Coordinates of C-alpha atoms in Angstrom, one line a residue:
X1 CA 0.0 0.0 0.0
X2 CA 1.1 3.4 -0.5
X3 CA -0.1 6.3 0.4
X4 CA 0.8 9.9 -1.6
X5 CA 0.4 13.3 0.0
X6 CA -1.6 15.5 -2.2
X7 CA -2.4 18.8 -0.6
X8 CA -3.0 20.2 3.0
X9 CA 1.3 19.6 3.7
X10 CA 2.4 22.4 5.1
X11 CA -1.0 24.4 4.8
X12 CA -4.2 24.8 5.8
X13 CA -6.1 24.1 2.6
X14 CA -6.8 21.9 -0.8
X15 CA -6.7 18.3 1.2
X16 CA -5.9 15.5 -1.1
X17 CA -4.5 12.3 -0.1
X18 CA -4.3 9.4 -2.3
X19 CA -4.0 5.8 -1.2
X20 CA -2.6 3.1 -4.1
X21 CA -3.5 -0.4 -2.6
X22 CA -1.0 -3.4 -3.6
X23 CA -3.8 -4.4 -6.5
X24 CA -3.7 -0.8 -7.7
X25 CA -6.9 0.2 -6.1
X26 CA -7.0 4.2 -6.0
X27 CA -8.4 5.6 -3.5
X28 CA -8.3 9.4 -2.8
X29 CA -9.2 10.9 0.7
X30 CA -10.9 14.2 0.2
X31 CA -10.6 16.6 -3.0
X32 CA -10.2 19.7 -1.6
X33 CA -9.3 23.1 -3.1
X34 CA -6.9 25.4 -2.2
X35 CA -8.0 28.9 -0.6
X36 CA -7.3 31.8 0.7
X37 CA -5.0 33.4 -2.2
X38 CA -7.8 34.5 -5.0
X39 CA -7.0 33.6 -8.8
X40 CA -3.6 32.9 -7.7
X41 CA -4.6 29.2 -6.8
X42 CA -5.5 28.8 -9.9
X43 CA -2.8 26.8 -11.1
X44 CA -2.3 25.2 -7.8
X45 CA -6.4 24.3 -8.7
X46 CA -6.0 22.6 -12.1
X47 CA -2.4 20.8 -11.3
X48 CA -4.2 17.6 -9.1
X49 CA -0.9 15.2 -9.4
X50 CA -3.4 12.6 -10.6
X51 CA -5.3 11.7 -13.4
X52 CA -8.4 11.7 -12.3
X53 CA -9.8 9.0 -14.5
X54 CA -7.7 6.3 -12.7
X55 CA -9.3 6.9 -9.6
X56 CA -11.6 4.2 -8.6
X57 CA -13.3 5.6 -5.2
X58 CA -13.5 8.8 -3.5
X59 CA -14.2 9.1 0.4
X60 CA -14.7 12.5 1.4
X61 CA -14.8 13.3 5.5
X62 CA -16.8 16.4 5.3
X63 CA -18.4 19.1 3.4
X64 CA -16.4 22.0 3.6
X65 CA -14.2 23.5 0.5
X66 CA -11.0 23.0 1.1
X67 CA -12.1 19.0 1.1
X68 CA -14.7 18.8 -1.1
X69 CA -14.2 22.2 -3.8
X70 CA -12.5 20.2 -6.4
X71 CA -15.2 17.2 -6.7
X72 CA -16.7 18.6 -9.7
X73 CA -13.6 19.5 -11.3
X74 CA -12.0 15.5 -11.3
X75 CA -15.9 14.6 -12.2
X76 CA -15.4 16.7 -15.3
X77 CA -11.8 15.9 -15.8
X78 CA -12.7 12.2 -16.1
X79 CA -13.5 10.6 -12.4
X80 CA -16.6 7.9 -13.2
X81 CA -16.2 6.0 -9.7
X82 CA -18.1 6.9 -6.3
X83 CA -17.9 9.5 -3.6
X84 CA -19.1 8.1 -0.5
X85 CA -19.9 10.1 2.9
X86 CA -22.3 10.6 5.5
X87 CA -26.0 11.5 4.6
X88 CA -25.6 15.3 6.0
X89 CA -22.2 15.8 3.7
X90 CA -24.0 14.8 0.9
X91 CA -26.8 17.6 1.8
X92 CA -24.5 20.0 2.4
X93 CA -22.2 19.2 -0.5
X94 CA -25.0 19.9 -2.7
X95 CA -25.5 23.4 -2.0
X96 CA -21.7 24.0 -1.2
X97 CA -20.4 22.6 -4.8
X98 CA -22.7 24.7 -7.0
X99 CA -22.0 27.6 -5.1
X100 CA -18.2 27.2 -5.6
X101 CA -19.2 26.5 -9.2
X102 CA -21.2 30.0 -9.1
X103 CA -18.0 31.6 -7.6
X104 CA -15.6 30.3 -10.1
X105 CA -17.9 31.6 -13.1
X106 CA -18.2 35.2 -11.4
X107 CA -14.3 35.5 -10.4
X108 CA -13.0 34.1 -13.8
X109 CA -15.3 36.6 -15.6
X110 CA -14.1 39.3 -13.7
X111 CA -10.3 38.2 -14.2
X112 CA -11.3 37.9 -18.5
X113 CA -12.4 41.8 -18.1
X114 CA -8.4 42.7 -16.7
X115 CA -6.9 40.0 -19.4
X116 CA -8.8 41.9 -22.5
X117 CA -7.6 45.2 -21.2
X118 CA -4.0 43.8 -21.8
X119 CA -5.1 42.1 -24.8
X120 CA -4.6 38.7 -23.4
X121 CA -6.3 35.8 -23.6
X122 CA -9.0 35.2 -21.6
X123 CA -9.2 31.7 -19.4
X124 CA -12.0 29.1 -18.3
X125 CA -13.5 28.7 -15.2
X126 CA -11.9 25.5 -13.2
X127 CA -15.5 24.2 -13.1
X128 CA -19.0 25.8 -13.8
X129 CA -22.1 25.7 -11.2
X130 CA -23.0 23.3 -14.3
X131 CA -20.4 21.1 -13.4
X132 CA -20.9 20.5 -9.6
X133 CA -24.9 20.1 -10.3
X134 CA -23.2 16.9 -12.6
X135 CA -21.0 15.6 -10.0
X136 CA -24.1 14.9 -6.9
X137 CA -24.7 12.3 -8.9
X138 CA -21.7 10.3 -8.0
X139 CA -22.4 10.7 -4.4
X140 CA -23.4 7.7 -2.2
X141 CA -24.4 8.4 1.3
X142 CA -23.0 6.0 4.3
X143 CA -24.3 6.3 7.8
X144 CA -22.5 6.7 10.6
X145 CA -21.0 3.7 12.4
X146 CA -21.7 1.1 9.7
X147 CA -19.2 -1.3 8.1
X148 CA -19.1 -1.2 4.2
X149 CA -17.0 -3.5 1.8
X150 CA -16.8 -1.2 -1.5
X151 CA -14.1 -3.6 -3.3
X152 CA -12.9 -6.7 -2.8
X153 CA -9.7 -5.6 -0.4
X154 CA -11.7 -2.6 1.5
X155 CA -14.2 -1.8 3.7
X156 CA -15.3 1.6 6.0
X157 CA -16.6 2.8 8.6
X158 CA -17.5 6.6 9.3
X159 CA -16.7 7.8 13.0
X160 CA -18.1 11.3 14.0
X161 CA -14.9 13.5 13.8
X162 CA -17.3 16.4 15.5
X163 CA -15.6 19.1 13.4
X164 CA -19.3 20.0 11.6
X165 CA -22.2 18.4 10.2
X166 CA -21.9 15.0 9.1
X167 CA -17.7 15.2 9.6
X168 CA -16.0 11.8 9.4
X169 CA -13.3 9.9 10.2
X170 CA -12.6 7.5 7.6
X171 CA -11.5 4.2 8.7
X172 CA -10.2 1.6 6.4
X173 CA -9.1 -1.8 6.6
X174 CA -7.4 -2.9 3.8
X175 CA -6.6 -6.6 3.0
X176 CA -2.8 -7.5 1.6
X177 CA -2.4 -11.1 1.0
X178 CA -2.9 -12.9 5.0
X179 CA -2.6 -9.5 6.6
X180 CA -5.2 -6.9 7.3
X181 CA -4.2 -3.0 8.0
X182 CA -5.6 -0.2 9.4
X183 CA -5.7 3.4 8.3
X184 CA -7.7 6.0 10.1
X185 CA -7.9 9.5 8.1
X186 CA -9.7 11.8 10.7
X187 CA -10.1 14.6 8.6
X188 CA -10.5 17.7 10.6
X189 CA -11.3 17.1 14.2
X190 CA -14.0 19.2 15.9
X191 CA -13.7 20.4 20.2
X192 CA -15.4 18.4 22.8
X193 CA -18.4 20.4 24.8
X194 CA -20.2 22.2 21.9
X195 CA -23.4 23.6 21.9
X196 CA -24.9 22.0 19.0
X197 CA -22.7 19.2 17.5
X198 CA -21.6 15.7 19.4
X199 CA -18.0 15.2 20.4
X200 CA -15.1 13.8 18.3
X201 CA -16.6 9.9 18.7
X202 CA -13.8 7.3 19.5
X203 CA -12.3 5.2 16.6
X204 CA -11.3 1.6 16.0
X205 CA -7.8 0.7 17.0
X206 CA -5.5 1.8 13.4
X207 CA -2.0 0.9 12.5
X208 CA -1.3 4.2 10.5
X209 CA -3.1 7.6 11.0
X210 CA -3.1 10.7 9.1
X211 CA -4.8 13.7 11.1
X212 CA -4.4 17.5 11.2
X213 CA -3.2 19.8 13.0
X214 CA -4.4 23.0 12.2
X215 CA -3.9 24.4 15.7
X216 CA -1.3 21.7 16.5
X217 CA 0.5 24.7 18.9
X218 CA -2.2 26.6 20.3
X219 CA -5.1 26.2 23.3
X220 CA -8.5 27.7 22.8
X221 CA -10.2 28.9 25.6
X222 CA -13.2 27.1 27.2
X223 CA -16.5 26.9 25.0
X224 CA -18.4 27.7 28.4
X225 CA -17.0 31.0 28.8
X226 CA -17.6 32.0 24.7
X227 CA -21.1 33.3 25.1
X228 CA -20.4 35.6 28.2
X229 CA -17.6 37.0 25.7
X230 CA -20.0 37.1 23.0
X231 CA -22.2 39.1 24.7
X232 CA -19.7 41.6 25.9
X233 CA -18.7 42.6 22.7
X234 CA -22.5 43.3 21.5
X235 CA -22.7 45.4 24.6
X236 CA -19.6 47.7 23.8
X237 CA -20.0 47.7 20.2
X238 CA -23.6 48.3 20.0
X239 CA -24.6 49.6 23.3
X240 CA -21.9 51.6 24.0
X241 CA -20.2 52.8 21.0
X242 CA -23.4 52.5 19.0
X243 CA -21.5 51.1 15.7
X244 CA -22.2 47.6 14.0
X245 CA -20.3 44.4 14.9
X246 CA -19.7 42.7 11.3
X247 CA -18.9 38.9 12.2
X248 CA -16.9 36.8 9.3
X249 CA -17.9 33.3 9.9
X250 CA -17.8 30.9 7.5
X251 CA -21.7 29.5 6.0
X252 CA -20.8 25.9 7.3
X253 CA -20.8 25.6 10.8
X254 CA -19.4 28.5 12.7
X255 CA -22.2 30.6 11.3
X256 CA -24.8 28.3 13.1
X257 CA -22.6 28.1 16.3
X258 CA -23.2 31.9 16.3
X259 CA -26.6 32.2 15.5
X260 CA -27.1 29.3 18.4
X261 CA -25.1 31.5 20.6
X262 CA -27.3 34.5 20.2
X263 CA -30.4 32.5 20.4
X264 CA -29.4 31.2 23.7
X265 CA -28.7 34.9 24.9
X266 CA -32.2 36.1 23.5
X267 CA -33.9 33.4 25.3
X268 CA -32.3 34.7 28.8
X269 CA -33.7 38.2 28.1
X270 CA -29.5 39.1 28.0
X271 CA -29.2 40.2 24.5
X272 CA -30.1 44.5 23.4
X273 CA -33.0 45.1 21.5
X274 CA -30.7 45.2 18.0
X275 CA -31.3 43.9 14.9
X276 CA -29.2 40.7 13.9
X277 CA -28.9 40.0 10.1
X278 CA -27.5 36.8 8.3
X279 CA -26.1 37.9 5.3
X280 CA -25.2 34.5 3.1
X281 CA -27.6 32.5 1.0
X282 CA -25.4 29.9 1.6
X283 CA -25.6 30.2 5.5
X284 CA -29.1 30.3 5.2
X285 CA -29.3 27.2 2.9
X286 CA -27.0 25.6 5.5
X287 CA -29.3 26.2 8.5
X288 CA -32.4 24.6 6.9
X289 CA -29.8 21.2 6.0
X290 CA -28.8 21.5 10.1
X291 CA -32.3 21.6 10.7
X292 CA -32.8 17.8 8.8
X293 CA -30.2 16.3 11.0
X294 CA -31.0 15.8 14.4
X295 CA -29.5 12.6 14.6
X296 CA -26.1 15.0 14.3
X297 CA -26.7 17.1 17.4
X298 CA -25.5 16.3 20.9
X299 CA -28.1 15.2 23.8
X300 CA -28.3 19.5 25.3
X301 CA -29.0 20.4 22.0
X302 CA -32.0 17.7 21.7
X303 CA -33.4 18.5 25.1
X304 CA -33.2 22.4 24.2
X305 CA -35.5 21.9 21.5
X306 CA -38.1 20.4 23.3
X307 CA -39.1 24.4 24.9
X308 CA -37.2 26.0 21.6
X309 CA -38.8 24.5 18.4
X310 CA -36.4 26.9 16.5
X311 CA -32.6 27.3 17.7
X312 CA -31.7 29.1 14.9
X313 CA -34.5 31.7 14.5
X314 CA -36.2 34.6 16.9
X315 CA -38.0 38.0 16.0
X316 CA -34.6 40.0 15.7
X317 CA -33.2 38.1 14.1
X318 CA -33.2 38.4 9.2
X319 CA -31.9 35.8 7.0
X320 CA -30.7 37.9 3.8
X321 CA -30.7 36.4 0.5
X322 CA -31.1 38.9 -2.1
X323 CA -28.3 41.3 -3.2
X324 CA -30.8 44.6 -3.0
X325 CA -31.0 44.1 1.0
X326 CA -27.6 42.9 1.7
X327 CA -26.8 46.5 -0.2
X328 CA -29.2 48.0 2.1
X329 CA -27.1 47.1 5.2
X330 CA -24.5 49.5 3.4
X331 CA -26.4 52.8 4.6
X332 CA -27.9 50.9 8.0
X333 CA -27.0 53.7 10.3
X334 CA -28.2 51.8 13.3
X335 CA -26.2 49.2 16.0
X336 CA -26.4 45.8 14.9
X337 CA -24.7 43.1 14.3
X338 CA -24.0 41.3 10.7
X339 CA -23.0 37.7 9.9
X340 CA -21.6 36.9 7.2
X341 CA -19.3 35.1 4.5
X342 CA -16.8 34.6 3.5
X343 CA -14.6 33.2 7.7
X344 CA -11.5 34.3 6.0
X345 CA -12.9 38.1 4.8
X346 CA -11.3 37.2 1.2
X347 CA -14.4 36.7 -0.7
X348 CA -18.2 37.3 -0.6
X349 CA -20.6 39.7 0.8
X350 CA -18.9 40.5 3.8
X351 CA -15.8 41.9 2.1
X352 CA -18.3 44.5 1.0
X353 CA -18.9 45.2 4.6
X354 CA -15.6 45.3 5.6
X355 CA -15.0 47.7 3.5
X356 CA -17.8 50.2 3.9
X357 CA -17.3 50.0 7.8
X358 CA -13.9 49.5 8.2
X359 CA -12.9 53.1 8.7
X360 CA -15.4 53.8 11.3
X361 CA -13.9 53.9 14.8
X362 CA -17.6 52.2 16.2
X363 CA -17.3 49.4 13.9
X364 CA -16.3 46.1 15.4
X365 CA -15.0 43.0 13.3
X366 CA -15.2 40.2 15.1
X367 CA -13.1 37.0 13.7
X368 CA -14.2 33.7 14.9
X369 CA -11.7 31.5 13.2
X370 CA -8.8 30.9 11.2
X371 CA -7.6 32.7 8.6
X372 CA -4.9 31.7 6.1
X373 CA -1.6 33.9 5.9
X374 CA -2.5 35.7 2.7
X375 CA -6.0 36.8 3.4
X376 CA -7.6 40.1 3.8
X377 CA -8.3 38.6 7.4
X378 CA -5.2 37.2 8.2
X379 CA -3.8 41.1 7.2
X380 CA -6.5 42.7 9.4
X381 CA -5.8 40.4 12.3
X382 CA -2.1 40.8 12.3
X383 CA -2.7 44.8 12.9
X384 CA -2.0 46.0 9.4
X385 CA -2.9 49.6 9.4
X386 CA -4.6 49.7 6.3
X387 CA -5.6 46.9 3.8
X388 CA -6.6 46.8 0.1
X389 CA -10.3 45.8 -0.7
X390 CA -11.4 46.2 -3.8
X391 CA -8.8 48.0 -5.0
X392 CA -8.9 51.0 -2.7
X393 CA -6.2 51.7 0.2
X394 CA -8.4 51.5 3.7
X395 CA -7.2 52.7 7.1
X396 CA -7.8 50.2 9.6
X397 CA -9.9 52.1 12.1
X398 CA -12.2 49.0 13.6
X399 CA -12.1 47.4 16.7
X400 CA -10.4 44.1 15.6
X401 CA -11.5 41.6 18.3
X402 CA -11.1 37.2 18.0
X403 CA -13.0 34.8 19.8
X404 CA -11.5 31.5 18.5
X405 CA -13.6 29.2 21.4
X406 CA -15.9 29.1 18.0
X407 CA -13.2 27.5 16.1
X408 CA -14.5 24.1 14.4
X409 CA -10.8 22.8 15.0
X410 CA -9.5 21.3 18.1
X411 CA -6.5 22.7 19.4
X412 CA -3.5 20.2 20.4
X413 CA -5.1 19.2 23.5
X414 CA -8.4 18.0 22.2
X415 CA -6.8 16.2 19.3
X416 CA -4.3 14.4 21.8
X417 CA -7.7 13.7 23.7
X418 CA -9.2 12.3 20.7
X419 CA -5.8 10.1 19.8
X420 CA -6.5 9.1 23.6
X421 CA -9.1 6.1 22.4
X422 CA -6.1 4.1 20.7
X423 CA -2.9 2.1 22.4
X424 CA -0.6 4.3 20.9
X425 CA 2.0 1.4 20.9
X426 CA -0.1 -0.1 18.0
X427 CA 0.0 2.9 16.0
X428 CA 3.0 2.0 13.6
X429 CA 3.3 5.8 12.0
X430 CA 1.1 9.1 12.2
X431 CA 1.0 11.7 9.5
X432 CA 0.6 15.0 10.5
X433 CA -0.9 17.0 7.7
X434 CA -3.4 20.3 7.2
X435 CA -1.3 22.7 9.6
X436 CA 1.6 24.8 8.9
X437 CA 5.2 23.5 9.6
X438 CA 5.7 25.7 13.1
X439 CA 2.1 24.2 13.9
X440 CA 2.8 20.4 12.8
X441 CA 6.4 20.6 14.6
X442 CA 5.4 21.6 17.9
X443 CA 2.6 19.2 17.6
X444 CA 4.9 16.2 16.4
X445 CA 7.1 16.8 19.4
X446 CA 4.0 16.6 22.1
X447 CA 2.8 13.7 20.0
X448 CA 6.1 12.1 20.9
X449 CA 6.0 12.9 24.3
X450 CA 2.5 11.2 25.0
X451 CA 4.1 8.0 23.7
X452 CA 3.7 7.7 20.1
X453 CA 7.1 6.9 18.5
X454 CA 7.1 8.0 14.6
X455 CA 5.4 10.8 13.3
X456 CA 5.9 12.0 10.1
X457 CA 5.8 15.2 8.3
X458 CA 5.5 14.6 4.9
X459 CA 6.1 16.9 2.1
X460 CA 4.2 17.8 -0.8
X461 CA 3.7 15.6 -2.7
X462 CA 6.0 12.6 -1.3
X463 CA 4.9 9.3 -1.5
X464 CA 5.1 6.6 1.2
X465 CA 5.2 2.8 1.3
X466 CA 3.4 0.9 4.0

């Protein structure tokens, strides 16, 4: 067997691993695409490492983009075999994909207008919203916790990974000759005491693992104190200084952690009398798909909606889908507070906020997760003094405020807490992968510590023999 690292080495985004069984069986974990730096991923995009018409299965942990985005792109490119997940990845993949698709068409046509104003050619969208529509079909949905042989040498089971809806771990055994091994890919691994998802759910004993480490070198603060936080920013945002508080949140999970969050504070009469507005068709479309999938949300969250019917919905609160009122929000000269995508402030409708409010000393961005080096967030958060949006120079005026206890990813200690359900004497090597190096170094030598004897960094790319 050997397994070939793909993407997500070194980085945060476009997870891609590819597993080549001794029969030739291909099997790729995740298709993700790569974020965070605009058009200039492009090539990064289209260059897979792969043909995708030799790949025979694809088993994707979870919806979001930077595991899923390049599905319809290998469907179009030639991939005819099956994507299997969990029933909620499925859902959520098939409003996720097309929007991607949308996004692609809108950002390549606006790249075309610059190339024939230099007389250059102009260039194709990676994939259309076309294309993803054409790629649901190759989904198969897999529930949670059930063993399934999809070729003669393999079978799977999906654990909960807890990192958002319908999140995997994907756990193989894979026959060679007499011997049987056992490969746990945990995709990305969510914290343990969340308001609305279970925890990361124990895994079968493996022999290899490959799992991230996004925040392999940092410790979030408690979930239990996040709304109190929450809540104080409102208060000195729009009590006090009277300005808006603009959240970035990405449409897939942290967005419905919030909205939770301020439900929770409305029902205990502790949230102002403000208006609350979520700003992303795609965060709305996401809400309704949390509200199929009960059999996703943790025992509180179930016994909460026997006296709240709907967690994600009260009389201040407006779900914005058309462009005309998200415009509207523009020349809102009252407090309130605006949700919105894109997490990493690099794309969508809240980049139009940021820049509209960014200069106004009452305005308070509020970043509630990570945000890649090269981003318009990862700029703001770093205390740049101005920033580029849209092509016009901004002064930073903002409050700039973070609240990571929102974060989807566990930090070190809840992913050695998660490791903690295997005899790490058994575990013959661990890959760490989706974190930068300073993140996966620390974390490799704290693995070590804890008793786990080889862990590998792998490189881009580099392909290793089991």
């Amino acid at each position: 067997m050997k397994i070939t690292f793909l993407g997500a080495v070194g980085e945060v985004t476009g997870s891609k691993t590819l597993i080549t069984t001794k029969k030739g069986v291909k099997i790729l974990l995740d298709c993700g695409m790569y974020q965070g730096k605009g058009l200039g991923t492009d090539s990064m995009n289209r260059d897979l490492g792969f043909d995708p018409s030799e790949i025979d299965f694809l088993l994707l942990s979870h919806a979001h983009i930077d595991h899923s985005g390049l599905i319809p792109y290998v469907h179009k490119n030639g991939f005819t075999g099956t994507i299997f997940c969990t029933p909620a990845t499925r859902d959520l993949c098939s409003i996720m994909l097309p929007d991607s698709g949308k996004i692609q068409e809108s950002d390549t046509a606006t790249f075309n207008k610059k190339q024939k104003a230099k007389n250059l050619l102009p260039i194709d969208p990676i994939y259309t919203e076309k294309d993803a529509f054409n790629s649901l079909n190759s989904f198969v949905s897999i529930p949670y916790g059930k063993d399934f042989k999809f070729c003669e040498e393999v079978s799977m089971l999906l654990t909960d990974a807890g990192h958002i809806l319908g999140g995997s771990a994907i756990n193989l055994s894979i026959k060679e000759g007499e011997l049987v091994k056992k490969l746990c890919y945990t995709g990305d691994i969510g914290r343990y005491g969340k308001r609305i998802l279970k925890d990361p759910q124990a895994f079968p004993q493996a022999d290899y693992i490959i799992t991230e480490s996004t925040y392999g070198n940092r410790v979030h603060e408690p979930l239990q104190t996040a709304e109190l936080e929450l809540l104080e920013i409102v208060k000195e945002t729009c009590v006090v200084n009277n300005g808006k508080l603009i959240i970035p949140s990405f449409a897939i999970g942290r967005a419905q952690e919030i909205i939770y969050a301020l439900d929770r504070l409305h029902n205990q009469n502790l949230l102002p009398e403000i208006n609350i507005y979520v700003d992303s068709p795609l965060a709305i479309s996401a809400t309704d798909i949390f509200r199929l999938h009960k059999e996703c949300f943790n025992e509180e969250m179930n016994e909460n909606l026997k006296i709240d019917s709907d967690p994600f919905g009260f009389e201040k609160l407006h779900y914005i889908r058309t462009v005309d009122a998200s415009k509207r929000l523009n020349t809102f000269d009252k407090p309130c507070i605006i949700i919105s995508a894109s997490g990493m402030m690099e794309a969508g409708r809240v980049k139009h906020h940021i820049a509209n409010n960014i200069e106004n000393k009452r305005t308070t961005i509020l970043a509630v997760g990570y945000c890649a080096p090269e981003t318009l967030g990862a700029r703001i958060l770093r205390g740049d003094k101005t920033v580029s949006i849209f092509g016009n120079v901004l002064r930073v005026n903002a409050n700039v405020k973070t609240l990571f206890s929102y974060s989807g990813h566990g930090d070190y200690t809840e992913i050695t807490k998660y490791l903690e359900c295997q005899d790490f004497s058994k575990i013959k090597k661990l890959f760490l992968t989706h974190g930068e190096n300073e993140s996966r170094e620390f974390f490799k030598e704290h693995l070590q510590k804890q008793g786990i004897e080889d862990v590998n960094l792998p490189v881009f790319r580099e392909t290793i023999e089991l």
